[in-house]
Short mmCIF file of C-alpha atoms in Angstrom, two decimals:
data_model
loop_
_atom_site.label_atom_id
_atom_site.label_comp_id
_atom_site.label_asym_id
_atom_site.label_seq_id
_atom_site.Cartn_x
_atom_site.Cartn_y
_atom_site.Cartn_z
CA UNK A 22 51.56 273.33 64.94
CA UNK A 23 54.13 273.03 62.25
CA UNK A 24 54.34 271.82 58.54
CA UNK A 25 56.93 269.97 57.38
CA UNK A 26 57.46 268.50 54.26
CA UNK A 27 57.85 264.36 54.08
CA UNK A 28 60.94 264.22 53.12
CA UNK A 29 62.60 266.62 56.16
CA UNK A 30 60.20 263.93 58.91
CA UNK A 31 61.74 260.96 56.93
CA UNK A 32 65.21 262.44 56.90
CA UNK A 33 65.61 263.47 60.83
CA UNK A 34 64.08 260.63 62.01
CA UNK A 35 66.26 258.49 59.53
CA UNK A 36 69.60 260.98 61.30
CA UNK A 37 68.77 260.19 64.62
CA UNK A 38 67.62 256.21 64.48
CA UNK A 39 71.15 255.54 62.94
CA UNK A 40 73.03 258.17 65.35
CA UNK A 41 71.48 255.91 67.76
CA UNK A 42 73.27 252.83 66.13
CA UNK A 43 70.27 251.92 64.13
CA UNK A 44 71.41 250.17 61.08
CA UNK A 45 70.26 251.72 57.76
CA UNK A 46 67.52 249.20 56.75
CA UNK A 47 66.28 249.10 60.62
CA UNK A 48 66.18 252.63 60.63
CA UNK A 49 64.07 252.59 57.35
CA UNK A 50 61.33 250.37 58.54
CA UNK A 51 61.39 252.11 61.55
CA UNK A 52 60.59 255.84 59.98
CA UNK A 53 58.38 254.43 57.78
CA UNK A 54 55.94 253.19 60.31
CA UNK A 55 56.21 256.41 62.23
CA UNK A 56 55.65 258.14 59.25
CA UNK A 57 52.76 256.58 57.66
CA UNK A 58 51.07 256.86 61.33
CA UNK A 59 51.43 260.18 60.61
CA UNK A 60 50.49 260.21 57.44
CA UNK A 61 47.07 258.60 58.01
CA UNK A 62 46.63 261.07 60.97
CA UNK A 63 47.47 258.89 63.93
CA UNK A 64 49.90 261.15 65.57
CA UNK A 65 49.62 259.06 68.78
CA UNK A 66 51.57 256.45 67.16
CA UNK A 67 53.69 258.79 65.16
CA UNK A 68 56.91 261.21 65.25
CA UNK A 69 55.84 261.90 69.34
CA UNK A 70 57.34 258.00 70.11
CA UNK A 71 60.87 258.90 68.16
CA UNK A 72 62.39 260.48 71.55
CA UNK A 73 61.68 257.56 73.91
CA UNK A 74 62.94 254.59 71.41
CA UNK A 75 66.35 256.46 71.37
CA UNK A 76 66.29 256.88 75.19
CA UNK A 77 65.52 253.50 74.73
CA UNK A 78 68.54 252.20 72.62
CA UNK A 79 70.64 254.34 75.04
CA UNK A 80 69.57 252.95 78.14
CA UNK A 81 69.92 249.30 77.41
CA UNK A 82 66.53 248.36 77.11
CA UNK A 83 65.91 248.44 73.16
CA UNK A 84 68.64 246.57 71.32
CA UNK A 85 68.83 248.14 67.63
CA UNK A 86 70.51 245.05 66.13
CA UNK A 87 68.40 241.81 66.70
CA UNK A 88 65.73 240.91 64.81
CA UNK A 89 64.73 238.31 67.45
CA UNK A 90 65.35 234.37 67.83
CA UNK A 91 62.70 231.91 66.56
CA UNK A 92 61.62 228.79 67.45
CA UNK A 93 59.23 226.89 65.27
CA UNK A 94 57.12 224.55 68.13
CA UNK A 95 54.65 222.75 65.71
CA UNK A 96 54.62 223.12 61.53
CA UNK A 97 52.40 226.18 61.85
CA UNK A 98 53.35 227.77 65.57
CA UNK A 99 56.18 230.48 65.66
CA UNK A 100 57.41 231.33 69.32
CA UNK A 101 59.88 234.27 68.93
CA UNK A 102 61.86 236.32 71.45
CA UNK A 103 61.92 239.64 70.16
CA UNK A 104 65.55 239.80 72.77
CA UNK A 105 63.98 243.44 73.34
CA UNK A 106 64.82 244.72 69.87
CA UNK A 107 62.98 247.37 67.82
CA UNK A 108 59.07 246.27 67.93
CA UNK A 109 58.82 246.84 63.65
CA UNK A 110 62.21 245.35 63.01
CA UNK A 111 61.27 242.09 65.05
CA UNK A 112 57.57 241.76 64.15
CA UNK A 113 58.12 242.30 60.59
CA UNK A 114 60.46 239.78 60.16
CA UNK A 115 58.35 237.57 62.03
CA UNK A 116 55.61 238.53 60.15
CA UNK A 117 57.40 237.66 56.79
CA UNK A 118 58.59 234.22 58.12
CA UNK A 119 54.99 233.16 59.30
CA UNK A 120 53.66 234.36 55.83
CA UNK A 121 55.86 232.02 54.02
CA UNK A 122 55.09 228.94 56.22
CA UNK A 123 51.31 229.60 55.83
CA UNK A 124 51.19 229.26 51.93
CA UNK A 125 52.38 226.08 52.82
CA UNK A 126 50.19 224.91 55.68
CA UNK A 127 47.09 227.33 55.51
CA UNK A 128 48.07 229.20 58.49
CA UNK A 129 50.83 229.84 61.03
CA UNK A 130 50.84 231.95 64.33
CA UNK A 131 54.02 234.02 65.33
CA UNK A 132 54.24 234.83 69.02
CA UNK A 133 56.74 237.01 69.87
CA UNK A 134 57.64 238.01 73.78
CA UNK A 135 60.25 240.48 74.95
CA UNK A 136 59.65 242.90 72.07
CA UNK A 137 59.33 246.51 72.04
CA UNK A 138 56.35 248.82 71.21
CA UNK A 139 55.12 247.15 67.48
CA UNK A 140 53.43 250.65 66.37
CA UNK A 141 50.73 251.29 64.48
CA UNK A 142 49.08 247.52 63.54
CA UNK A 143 47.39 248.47 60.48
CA UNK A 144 50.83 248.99 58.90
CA UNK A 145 51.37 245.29 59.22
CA UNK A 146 47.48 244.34 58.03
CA UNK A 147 47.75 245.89 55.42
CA UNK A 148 51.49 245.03 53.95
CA UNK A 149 50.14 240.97 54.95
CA UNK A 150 46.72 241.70 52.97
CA UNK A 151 48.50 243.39 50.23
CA UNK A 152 50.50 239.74 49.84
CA UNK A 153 47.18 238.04 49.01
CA UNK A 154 47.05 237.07 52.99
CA UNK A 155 44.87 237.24 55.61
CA UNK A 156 45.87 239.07 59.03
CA UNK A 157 44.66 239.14 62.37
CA UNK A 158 47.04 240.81 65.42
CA UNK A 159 47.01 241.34 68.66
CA UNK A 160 49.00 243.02 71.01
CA UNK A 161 49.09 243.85 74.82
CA UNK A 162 49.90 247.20 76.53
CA UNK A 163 50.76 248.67 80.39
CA UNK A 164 47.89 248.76 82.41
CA UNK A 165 45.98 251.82 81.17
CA UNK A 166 42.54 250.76 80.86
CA UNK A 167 40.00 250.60 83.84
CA UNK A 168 37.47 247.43 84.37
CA UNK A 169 33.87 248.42 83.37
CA UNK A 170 32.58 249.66 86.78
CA UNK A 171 36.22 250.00 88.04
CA UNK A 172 37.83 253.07 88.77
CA UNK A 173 41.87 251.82 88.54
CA UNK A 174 43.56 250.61 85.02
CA UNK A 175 44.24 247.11 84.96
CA UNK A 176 44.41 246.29 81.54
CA UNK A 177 46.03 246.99 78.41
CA UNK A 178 44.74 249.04 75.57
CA UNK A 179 45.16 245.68 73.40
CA UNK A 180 44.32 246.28 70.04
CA UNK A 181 43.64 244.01 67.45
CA UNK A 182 44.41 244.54 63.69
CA UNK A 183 42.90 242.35 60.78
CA UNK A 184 43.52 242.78 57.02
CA UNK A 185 41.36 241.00 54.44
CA UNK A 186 42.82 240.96 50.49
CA UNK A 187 39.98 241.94 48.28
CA UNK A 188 40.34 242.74 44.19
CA UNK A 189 40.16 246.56 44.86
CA UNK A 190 42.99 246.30 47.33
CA UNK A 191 43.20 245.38 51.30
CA UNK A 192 40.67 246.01 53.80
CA UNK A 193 42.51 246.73 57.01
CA UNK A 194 40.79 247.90 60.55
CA UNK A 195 42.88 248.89 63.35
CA UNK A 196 41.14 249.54 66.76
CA UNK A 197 42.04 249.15 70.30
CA UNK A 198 39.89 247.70 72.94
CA UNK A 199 40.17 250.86 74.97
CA UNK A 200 38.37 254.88 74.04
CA UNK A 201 41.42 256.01 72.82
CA UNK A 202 45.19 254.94 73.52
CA UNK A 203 47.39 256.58 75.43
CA UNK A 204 48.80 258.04 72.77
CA UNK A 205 46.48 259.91 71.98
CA UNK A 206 46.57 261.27 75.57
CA UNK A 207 50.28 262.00 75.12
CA UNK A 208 49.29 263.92 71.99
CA UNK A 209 46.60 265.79 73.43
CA UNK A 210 49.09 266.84 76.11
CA UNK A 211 51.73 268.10 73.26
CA UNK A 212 49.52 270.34 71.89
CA UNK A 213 47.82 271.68 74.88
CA UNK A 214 44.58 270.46 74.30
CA UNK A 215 41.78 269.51 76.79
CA UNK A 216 40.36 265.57 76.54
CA UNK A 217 36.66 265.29 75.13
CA UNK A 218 34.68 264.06 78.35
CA UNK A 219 34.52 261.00 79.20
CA UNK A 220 38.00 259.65 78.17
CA UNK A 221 39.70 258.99 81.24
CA UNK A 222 39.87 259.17 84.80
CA UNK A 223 42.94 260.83 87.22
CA UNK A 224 45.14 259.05 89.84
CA UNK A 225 42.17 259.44 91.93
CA UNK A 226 39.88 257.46 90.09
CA UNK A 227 37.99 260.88 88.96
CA UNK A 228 36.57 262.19 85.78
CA UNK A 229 39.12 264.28 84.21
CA UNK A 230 39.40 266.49 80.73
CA UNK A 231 43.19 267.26 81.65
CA UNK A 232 45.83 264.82 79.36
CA UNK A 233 48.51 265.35 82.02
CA UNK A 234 46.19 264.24 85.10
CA UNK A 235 45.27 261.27 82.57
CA UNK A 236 48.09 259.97 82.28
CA UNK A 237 48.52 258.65 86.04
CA UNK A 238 44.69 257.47 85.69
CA UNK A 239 43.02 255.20 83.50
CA UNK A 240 41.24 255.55 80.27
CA UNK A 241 38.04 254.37 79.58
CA UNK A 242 37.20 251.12 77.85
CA UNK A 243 34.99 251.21 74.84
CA UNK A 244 31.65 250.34 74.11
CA UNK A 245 31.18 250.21 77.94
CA UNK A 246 31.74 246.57 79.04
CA UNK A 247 31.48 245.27 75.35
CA UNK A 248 35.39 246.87 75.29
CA UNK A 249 36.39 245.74 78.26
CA UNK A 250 35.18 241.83 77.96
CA UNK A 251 37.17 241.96 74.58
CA UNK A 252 39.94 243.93 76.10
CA UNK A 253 39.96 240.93 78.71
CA UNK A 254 39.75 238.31 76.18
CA UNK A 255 43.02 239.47 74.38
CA UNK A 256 44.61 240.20 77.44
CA UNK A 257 44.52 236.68 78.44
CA UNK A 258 45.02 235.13 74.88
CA UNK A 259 47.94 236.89 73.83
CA UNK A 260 49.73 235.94 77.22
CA UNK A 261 48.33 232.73 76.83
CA UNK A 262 50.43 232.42 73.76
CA UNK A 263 53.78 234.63 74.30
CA UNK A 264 54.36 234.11 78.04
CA UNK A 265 53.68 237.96 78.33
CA UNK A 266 53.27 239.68 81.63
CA UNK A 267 49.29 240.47 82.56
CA UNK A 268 47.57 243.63 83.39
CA UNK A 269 49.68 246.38 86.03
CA UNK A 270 52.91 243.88 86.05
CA UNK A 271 53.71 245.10 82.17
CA UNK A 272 56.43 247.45 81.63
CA UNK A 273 58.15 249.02 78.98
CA UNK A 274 56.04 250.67 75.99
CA UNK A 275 55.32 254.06 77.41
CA UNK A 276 58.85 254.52 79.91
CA UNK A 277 62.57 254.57 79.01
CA UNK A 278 63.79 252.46 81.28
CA UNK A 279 62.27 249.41 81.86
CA UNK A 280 62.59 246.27 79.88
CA UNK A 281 59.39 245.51 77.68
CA UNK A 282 57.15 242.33 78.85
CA UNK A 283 54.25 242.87 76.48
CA UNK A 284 53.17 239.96 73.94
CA UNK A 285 52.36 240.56 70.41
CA UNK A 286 50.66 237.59 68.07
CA UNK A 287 50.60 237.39 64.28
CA UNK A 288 47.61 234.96 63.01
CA UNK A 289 47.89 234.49 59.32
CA UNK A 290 46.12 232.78 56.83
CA UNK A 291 46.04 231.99 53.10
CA UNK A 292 42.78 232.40 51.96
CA UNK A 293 40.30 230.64 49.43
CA UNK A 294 41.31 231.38 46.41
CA UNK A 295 38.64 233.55 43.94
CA UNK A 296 37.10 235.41 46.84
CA UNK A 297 38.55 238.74 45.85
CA UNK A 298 35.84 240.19 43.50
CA UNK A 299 32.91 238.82 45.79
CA UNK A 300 34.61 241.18 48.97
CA UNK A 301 35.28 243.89 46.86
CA UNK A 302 31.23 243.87 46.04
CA UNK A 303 30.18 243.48 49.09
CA UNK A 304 32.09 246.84 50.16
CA UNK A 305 30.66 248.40 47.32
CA UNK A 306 27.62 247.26 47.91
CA UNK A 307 28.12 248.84 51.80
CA UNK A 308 29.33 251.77 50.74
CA UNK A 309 25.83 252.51 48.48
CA UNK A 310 24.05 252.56 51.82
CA UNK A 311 21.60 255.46 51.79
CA UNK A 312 23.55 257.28 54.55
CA UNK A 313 21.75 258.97 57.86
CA UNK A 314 20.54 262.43 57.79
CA UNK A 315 23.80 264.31 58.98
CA UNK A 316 26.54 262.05 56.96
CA UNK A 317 27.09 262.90 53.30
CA UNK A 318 28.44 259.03 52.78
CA UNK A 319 29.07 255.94 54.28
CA UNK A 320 32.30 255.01 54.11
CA UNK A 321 34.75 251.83 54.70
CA UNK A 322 37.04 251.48 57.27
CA UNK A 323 40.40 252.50 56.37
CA UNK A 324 39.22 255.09 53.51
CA UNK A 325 39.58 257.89 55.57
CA UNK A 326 43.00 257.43 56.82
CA UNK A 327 44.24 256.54 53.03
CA UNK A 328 42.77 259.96 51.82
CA UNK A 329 44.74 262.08 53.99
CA UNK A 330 47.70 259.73 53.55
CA UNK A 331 47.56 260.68 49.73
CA UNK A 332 46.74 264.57 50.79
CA UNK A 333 49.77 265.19 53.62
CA UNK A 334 52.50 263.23 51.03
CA UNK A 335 52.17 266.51 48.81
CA UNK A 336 50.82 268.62 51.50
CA UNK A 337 53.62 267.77 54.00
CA UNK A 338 52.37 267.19 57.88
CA UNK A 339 51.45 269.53 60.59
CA UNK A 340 53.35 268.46 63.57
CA UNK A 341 53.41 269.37 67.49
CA UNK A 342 55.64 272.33 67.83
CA UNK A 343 57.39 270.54 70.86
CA UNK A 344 57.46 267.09 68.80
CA UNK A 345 59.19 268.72 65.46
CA UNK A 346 61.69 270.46 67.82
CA UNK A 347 62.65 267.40 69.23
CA UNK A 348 63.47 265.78 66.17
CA UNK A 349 65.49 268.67 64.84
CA UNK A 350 67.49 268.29 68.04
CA UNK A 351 67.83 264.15 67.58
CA UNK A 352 68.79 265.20 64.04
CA UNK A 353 71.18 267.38 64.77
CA UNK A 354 73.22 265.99 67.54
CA UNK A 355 73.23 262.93 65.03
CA UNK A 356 74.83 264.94 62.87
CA UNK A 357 77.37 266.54 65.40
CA UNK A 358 78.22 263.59 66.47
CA UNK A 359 79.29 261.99 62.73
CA UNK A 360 81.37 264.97 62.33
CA UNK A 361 83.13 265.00 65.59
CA UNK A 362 86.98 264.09 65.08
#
């Protein structure tokens, strides 16, 4: 592993998004959400994804101009086609659009198709949360997830995101409907490092600890089938919705070549007004639980990731040796290529 300061991740991944043709505000929003998955110490979703969304831009399959095309089908129902641009540059904006209609309906839904890999959802929670909104999205993956009882993936890791304004700030939760994402497979297999039992299954359909044989397996639902019935359920919604592919027919979130097919769906609403201090309570009020004999505390969702947010911006982060080498080299042939007569 490797520290590095905040400033050198921003800056090389900054370098290479806009030697990729990235324009300087894309690039921004971009880094940032790498960055703060980092920050909050979700290196799945972090610095490790940089590489492929260049390959991306280079190949044809990620366009780093477009912020999508919308098309308003009711008062309060946003279709979008993301025209395979950036994921955060397209959902943002859609984001910010069905914000504004919903403090003037109560509520609008963006549903964006043909979008790129969206990130880390809490990001978005919590910025919609932090605008005195409420936030609930969903988003579909490849196939990477076997059926409860099944031994192939044939469903996404689908997470779902919701952030809730209170008076001491947002509550956000972020979880997918899967163990762990693939990411965190992917990052596992960066730094060498053998999967807890249980995870995920091989090619084969076997029990595996190995993040490599993982890969070309499936990972294991969570909560047994309580994960994969929800898993199922937003499967099915969000492609009832965007018009996204289903289940082993997605493409385009974990390869470089492929277009993406996922669907991604922003629900937000503007709540009752005057709630805020009566939330805020109530997670007090949760957090005075008299904890179990092993915890020191019980703590709120979110808390933990904010904590070493606010430690690694001083501290700097400890990257992947392979994954802060890679970036160097984006940087740099960014740089070489600027220079060049």
């Amino acid at each position: 592993m490797t520290l590095v300061s905040v400033q050198d991740c921003r800056r090389a991944a900054q370098v290479a998004l806009e030697g990729a043709g990235v324009d300087v505000e894309a690039a921004q929003l971009q880094t940032d959400l790498l960055l703060d998955a980092e920050l909050r110490g979700v290196p799945s979703h972090g610095f490790l994804r940089l590489q492929r969304i260049i390959e991306r831009i280079g190949n044809g399959v990620a366009d780093a101009r477009t912020r999508g095309s919308h098309h308003w089908r009711s008062d309060s129902f946003l279709s979008v086609d993301g025209q395979q641009g950036l994921g955060p540059v397209v959902a943002q904006h859609a984001a910010e659009v069905a914000g504004a209609r919903a403090r003037q309906t109560g509520i609008a839904v963006a549903a964006i198709s043909h979008n790129n890999h969206i990130g880390m959802l809490a990001w978005y929670a919590e910025a919609i949360a932090e605008a005195g909104l409420v936030a609930i999205i969903l988003t579909t993956s490849e196939a990477l997830v076997h059926p409860f009882g099944g031994s192939v993936a044939q469903l996404g890791t689908n997470p779902i995101a919701i952030g809730v304004p209170t008076e001491a700030g947002p509550f956000v939760i972020d979880l997918a409907t899967s163990l762990v994402s693939m990411g965190e497979i992917h990052d596992h297999a960066h730094r060498g490092a053998k999967l807890p039992e249980g995870w995920a299954l091989d090619a084969e359909g076997q029990p595996t600890t190995d993040p490599n044989a993982a890969k070309y397996g499936a990972i294991a639902p969570f909560g047994a089938a309580k994960g994969y019935a929800l898993g199922l359920g937003f499967e099915l919604l969000v492609t009832a919705l965007t018009g996204a592919a289903l289940g082993r027919d997605v493409t385009g979130t974990l390869d470089a070549e492929r277009p993406s097919n996922k669907g991604d769906v922003f629900i937000v609403i503007d709540p009752l007004s005057g709630q805020g201090a009566a939330l805020s309570a109530y997670l007090e009020t949760v957090r005075k639980t008299r904890p179990m004999p092993g915890f020191d505390a019980v703590t709120i969702p979110g808390e933990r990731g904010r904590a070493r947010k606010a430690a690694r911006l001083s501290a700097g982060i400890e990257l992947a040796d392979n994954v802060w080498a890679t970036m160097q080299k984006l940087r740099d042939a960014a740089l070489a290529e600027k220079e060049a007569p």
